[in-house]
mmCIF file of C-alpha atoms in Angstrom:
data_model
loop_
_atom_site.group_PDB
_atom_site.id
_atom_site.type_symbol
_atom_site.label_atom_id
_atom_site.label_comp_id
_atom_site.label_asym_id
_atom_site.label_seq_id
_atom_site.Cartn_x
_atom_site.Cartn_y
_atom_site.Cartn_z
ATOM 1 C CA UNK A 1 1.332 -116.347 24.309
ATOM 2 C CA UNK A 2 2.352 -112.657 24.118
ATOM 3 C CA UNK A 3 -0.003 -110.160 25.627
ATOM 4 C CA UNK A 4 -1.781 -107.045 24.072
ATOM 5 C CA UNK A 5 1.116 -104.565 22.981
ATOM 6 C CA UNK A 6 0.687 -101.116 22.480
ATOM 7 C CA UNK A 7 3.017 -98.434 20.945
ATOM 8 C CA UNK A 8 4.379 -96.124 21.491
ATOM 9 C CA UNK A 9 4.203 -96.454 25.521
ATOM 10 C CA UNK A 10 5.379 -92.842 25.785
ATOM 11 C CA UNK A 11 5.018 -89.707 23.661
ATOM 12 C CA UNK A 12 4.826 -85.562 24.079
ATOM 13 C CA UNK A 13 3.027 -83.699 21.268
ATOM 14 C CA UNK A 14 2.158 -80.141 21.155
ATOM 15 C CA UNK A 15 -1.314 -78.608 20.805
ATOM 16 C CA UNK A 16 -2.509 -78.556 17.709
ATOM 17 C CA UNK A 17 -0.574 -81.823 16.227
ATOM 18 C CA UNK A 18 -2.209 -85.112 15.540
ATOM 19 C CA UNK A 19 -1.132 -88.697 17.083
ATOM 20 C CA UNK A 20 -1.475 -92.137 16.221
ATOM 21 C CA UNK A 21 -1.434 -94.684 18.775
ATOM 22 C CA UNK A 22 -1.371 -98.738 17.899
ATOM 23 C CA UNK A 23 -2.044 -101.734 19.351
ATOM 24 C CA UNK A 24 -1.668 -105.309 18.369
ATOM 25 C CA UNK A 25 -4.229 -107.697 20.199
ATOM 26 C CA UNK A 26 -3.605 -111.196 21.337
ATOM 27 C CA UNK A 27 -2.856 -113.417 18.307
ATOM 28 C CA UNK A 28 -6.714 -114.904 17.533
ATOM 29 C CA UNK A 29 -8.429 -112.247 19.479
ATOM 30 C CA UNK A 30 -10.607 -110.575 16.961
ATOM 31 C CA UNK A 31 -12.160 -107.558 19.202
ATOM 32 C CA UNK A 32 -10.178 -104.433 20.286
ATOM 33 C CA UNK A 33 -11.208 -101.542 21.961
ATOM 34 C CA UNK A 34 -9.738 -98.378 23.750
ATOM 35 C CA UNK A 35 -10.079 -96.673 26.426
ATOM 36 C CA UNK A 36 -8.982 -93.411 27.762
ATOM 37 C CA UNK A 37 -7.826 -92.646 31.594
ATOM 38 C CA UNK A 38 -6.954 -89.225 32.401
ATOM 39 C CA UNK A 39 -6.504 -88.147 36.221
ATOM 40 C CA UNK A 40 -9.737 -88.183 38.264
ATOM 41 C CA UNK A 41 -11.751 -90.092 36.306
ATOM 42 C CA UNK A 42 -12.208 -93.780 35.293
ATOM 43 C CA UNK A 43 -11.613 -95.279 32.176
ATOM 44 C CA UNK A 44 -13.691 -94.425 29.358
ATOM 45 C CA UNK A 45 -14.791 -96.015 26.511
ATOM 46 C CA UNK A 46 -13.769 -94.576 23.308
ATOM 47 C CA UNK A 47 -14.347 -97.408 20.653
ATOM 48 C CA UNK A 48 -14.767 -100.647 19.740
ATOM 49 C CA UNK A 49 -13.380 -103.114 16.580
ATOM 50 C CA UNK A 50 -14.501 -106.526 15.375
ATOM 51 C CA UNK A 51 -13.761 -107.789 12.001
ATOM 52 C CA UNK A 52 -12.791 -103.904 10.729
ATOM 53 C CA UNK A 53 -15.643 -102.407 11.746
ATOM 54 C CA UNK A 54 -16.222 -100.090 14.403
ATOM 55 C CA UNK A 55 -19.369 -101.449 16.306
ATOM 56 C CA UNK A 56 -19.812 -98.954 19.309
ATOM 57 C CA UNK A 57 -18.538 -95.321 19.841
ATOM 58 C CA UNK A 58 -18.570 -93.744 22.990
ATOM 59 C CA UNK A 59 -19.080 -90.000 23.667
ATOM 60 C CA UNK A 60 -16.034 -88.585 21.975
ATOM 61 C CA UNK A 61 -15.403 -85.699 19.882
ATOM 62 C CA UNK A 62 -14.617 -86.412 16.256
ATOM 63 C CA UNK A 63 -11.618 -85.568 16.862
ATOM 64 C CA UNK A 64 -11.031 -89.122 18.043
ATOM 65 C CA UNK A 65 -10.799 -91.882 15.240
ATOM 66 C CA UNK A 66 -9.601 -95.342 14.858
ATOM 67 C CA UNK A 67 -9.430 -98.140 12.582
ATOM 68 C CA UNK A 68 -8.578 -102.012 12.698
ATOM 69 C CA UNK A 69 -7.305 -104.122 9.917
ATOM 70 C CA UNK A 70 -7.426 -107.361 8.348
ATOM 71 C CA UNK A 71 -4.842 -108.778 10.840
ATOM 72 C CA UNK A 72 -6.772 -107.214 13.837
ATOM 73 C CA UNK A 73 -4.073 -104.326 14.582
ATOM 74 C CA UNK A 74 -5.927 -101.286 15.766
ATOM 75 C CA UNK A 75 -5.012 -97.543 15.785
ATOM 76 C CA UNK A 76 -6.475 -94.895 16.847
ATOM 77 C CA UNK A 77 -5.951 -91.129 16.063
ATOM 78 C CA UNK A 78 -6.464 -87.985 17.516
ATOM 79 C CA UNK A 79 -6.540 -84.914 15.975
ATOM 80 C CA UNK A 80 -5.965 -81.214 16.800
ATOM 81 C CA UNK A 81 -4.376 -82.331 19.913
ATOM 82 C CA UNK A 82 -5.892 -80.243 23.278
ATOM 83 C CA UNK A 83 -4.006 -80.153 26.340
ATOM 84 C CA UNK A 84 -7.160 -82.117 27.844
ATOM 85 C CA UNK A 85 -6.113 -84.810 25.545
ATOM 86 C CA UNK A 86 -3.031 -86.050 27.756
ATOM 87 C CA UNK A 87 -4.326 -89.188 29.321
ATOM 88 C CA UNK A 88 -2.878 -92.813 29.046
ATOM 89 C CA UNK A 89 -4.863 -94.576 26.267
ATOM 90 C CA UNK A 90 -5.566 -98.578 27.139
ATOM 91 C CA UNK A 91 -6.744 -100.878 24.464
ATOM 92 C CA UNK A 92 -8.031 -104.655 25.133
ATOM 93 C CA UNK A 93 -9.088 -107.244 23.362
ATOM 94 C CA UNK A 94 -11.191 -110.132 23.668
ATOM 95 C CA UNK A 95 -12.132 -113.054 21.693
ATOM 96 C CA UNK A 96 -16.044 -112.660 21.113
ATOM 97 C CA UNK A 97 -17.465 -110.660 18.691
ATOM 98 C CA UNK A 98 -19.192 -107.713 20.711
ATOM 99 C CA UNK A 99 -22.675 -108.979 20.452
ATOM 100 C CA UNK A 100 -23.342 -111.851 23.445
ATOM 101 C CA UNK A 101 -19.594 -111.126 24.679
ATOM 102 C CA UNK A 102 -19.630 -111.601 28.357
ATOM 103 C CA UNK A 103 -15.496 -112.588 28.180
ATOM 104 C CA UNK A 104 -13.173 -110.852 29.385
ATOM 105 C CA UNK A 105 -10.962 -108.099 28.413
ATOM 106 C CA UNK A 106 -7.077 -108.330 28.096
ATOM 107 C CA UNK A 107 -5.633 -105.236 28.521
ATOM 108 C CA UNK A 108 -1.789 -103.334 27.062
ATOM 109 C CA UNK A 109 -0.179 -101.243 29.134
ATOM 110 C CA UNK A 110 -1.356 -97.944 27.789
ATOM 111 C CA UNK A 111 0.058 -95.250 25.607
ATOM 112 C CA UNK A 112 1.195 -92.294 27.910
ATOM 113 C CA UNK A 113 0.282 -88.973 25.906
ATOM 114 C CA UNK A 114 1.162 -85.577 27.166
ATOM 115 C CA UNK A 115 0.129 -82.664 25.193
ATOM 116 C CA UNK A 116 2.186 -79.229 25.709
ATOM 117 C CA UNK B 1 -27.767 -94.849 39.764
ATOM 118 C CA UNK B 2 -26.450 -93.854 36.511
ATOM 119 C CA UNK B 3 -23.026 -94.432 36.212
ATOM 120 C CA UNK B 4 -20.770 -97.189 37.694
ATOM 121 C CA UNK B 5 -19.736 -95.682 41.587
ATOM 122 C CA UNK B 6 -17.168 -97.635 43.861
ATOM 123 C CA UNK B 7 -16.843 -97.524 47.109
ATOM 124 C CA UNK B 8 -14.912 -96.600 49.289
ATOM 125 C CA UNK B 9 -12.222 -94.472 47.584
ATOM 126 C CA UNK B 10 -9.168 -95.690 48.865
ATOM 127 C CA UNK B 11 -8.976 -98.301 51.840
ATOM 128 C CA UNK B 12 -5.899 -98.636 53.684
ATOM 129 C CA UNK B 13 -5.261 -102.056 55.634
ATOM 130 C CA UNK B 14 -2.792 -104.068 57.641
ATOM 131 C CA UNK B 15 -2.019 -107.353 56.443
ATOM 132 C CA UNK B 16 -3.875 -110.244 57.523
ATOM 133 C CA UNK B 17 -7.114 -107.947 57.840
ATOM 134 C CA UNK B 18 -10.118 -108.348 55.539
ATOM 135 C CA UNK B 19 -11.705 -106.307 53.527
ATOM 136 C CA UNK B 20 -14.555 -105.720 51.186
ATOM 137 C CA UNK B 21 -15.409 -103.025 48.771
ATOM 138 C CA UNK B 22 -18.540 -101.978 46.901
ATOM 139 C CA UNK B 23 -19.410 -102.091 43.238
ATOM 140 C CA UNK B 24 -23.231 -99.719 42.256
ATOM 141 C CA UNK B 25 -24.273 -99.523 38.721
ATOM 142 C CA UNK B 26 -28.063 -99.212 36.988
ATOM 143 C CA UNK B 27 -30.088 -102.719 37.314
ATOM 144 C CA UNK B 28 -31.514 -101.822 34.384
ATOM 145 C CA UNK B 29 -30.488 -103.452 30.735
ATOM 146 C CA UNK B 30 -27.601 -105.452 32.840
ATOM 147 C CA UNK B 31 -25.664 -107.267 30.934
ATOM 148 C CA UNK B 32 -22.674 -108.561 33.056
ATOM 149 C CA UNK B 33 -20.031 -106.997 36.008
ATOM 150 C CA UNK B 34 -16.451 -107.527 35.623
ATOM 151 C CA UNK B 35 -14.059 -106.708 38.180
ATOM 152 C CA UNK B 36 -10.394 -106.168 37.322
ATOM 153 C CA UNK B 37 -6.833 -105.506 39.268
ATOM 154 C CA UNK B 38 -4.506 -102.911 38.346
ATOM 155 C CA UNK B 39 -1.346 -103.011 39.681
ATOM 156 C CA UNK B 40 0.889 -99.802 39.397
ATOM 157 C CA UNK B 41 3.045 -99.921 35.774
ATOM 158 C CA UNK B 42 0.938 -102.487 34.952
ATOM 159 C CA UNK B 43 -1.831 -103.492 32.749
ATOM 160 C CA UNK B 44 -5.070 -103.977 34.260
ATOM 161 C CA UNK B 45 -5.792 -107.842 34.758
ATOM 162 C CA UNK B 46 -9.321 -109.428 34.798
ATOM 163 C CA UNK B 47 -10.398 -111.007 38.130
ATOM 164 C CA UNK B 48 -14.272 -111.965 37.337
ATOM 165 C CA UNK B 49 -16.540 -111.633 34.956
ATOM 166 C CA UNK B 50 -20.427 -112.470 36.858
ATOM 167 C CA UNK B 51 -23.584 -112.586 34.336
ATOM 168 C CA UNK B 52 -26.035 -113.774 36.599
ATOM 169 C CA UNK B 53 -27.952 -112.950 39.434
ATOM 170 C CA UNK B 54 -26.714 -114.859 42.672
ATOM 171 C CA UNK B 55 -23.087 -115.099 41.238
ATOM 172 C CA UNK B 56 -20.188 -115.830 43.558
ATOM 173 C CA UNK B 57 -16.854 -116.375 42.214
ATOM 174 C CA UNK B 58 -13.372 -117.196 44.373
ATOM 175 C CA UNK B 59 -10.375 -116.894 42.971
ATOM 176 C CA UNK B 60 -7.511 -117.717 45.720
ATOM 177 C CA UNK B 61 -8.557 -115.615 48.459
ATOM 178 C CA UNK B 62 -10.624 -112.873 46.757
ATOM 179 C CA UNK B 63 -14.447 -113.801 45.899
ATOM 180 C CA UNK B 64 -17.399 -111.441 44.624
ATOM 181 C CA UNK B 65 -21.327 -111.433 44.275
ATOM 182 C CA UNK B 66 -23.207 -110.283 42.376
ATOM 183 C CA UNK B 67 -26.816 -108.706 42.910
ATOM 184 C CA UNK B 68 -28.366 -107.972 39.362
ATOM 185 C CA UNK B 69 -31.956 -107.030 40.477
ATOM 186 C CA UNK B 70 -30.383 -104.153 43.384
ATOM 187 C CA UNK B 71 -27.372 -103.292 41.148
ATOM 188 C CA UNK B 72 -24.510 -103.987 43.396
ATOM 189 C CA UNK B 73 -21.600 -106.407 43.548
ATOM 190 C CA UNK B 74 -19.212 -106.635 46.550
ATOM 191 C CA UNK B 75 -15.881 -107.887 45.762
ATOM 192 C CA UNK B 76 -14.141 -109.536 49.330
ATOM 193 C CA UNK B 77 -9.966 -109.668 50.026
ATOM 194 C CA UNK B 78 -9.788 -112.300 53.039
ATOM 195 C CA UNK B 79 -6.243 -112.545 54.774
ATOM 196 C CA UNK B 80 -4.930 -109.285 52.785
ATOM 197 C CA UNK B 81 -1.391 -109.005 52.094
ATOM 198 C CA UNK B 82 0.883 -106.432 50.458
ATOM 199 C CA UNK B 83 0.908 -108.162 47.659
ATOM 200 C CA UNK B 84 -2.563 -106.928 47.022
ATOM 201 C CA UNK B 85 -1.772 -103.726 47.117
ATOM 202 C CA UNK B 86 -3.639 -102.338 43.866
ATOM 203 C CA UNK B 87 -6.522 -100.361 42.346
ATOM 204 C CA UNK B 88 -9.906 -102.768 41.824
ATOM 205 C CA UNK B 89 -11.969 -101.726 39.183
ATOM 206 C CA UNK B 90 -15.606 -102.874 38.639
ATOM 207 C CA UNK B 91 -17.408 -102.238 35.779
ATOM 208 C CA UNK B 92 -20.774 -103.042 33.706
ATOM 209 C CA UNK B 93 -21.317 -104.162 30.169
ATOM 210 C CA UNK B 94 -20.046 -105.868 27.312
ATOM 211 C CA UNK B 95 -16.872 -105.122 25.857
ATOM 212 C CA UNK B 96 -17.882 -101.576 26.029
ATOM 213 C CA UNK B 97 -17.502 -101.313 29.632
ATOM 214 C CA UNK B 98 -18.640 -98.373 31.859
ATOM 215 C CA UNK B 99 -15.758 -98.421 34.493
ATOM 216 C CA UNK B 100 -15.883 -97.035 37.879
ATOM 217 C CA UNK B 101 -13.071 -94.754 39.621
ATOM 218 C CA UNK B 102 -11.677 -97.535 41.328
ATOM 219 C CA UNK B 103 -10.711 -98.563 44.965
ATOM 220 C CA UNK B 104 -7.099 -98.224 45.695
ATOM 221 C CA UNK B 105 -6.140 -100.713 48.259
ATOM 222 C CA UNK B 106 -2.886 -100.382 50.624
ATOM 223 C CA UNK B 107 -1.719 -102.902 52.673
ATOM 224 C CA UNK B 108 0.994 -102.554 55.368
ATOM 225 C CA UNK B 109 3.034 -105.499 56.606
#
């Protein structure tokens, strides 16, 4: 059973720019959300995806978007990049819906970004 | 308590020593603790996931309780070895987890 797989795992953009990062959940897992990591602080929620929707947002700037489709693929986008942006983005899914979901999360391996 | 806090920072052992870390987050609207293992390069894996009150849970020769009404979970390594060299996470909520800063473990053979 393959695992969550995120693309790319690696990328440099320059302030300013815009990036798209994707992930592809385990096959049946139906929930995907994303987190962000950047040095000296834990891993914070940026959003959350059942069934297409976005069901919870964390405290983000607008800058930060995503979207998931029918086949439960997530991306999420950032625009206007800032150099604070560089972080390695995680996204997990789960099987439960996010209402009642006490399961566990199955993590990628991140996106690297680095903003110049 | 307001956020998720973990303690102690970074804990460095020798193996065949025990240890145990601490996991503090708000008592209030609990809904359940998970505690994962991130290995360096790797993906962070799940280790528990405790809803109740009470909860123990042993996997191999790491356990952790759970205290919902205090808001604090201890997670235990018994017989460490360098194999479980990692950064534990806790954190608290559904699938929109508030994550702590970790513990990042070291152990020496």
């Amino acid at each position: 059973k393959a695992g969550v797989t995120q693309t790319p795992r690696y990328l440099i953009k320059t302030r300013g720019q815009q990036v798209t990062l994707s992930c592809s959940p385990i096959s049946g897992h139906r929930s995907v959300s994303w987190y962000q990591q950047t040095p000296g602080q834990g891993l914070q929620f940026l959003f959350e995806y059942f069934s297409e929707t976005q069901r919870n947002k964390g405290n983000f700037p607008g800058r930060f978007s995503g979207r998931q489709f029918s086949n439960s693929r997530s991306e999420m986008n950032v625009s206007t990049l800032e150099l604070g942006d560089s972080a390695l983005y995680l996204c997990a899914s789960s099987l439960a819906p996010p209402v009642h979901n006490t399961g566990e999360l199955f993590f990628g391996e991140g996106s690297r970004l680095t903003v110049l | 308590i307001l956020n998720v806090e973990q303690s102690p920072q970074s804990l460095h052992v020798q193996e065949g020593d025990s240890t145990n870390f601490t996991c503090s987050f708000p008592s209030s609207n609990f809904y359940a603790l998970h505690w994962y293992r991130w290995e360096t390069a790797k993906s962070p894996e799940a280790l528990f996931v405790m809803t109740l009150n009470g909860d123990e849970k042993k996997k191999g020769r790491i356990s952790a309780t759970l205290n919902t009404k205090e808001g604090y979970s201890y997670l235990y390594i018994k017989g460490s070895q360098p194999e479980d060299s990692a950064t534990y996470l806790c954190a608290q909520g559904g699938t929109a987890l508030i994550f702590g800063k970790g513990t990042t473990l070291s152990v020496s053979s």
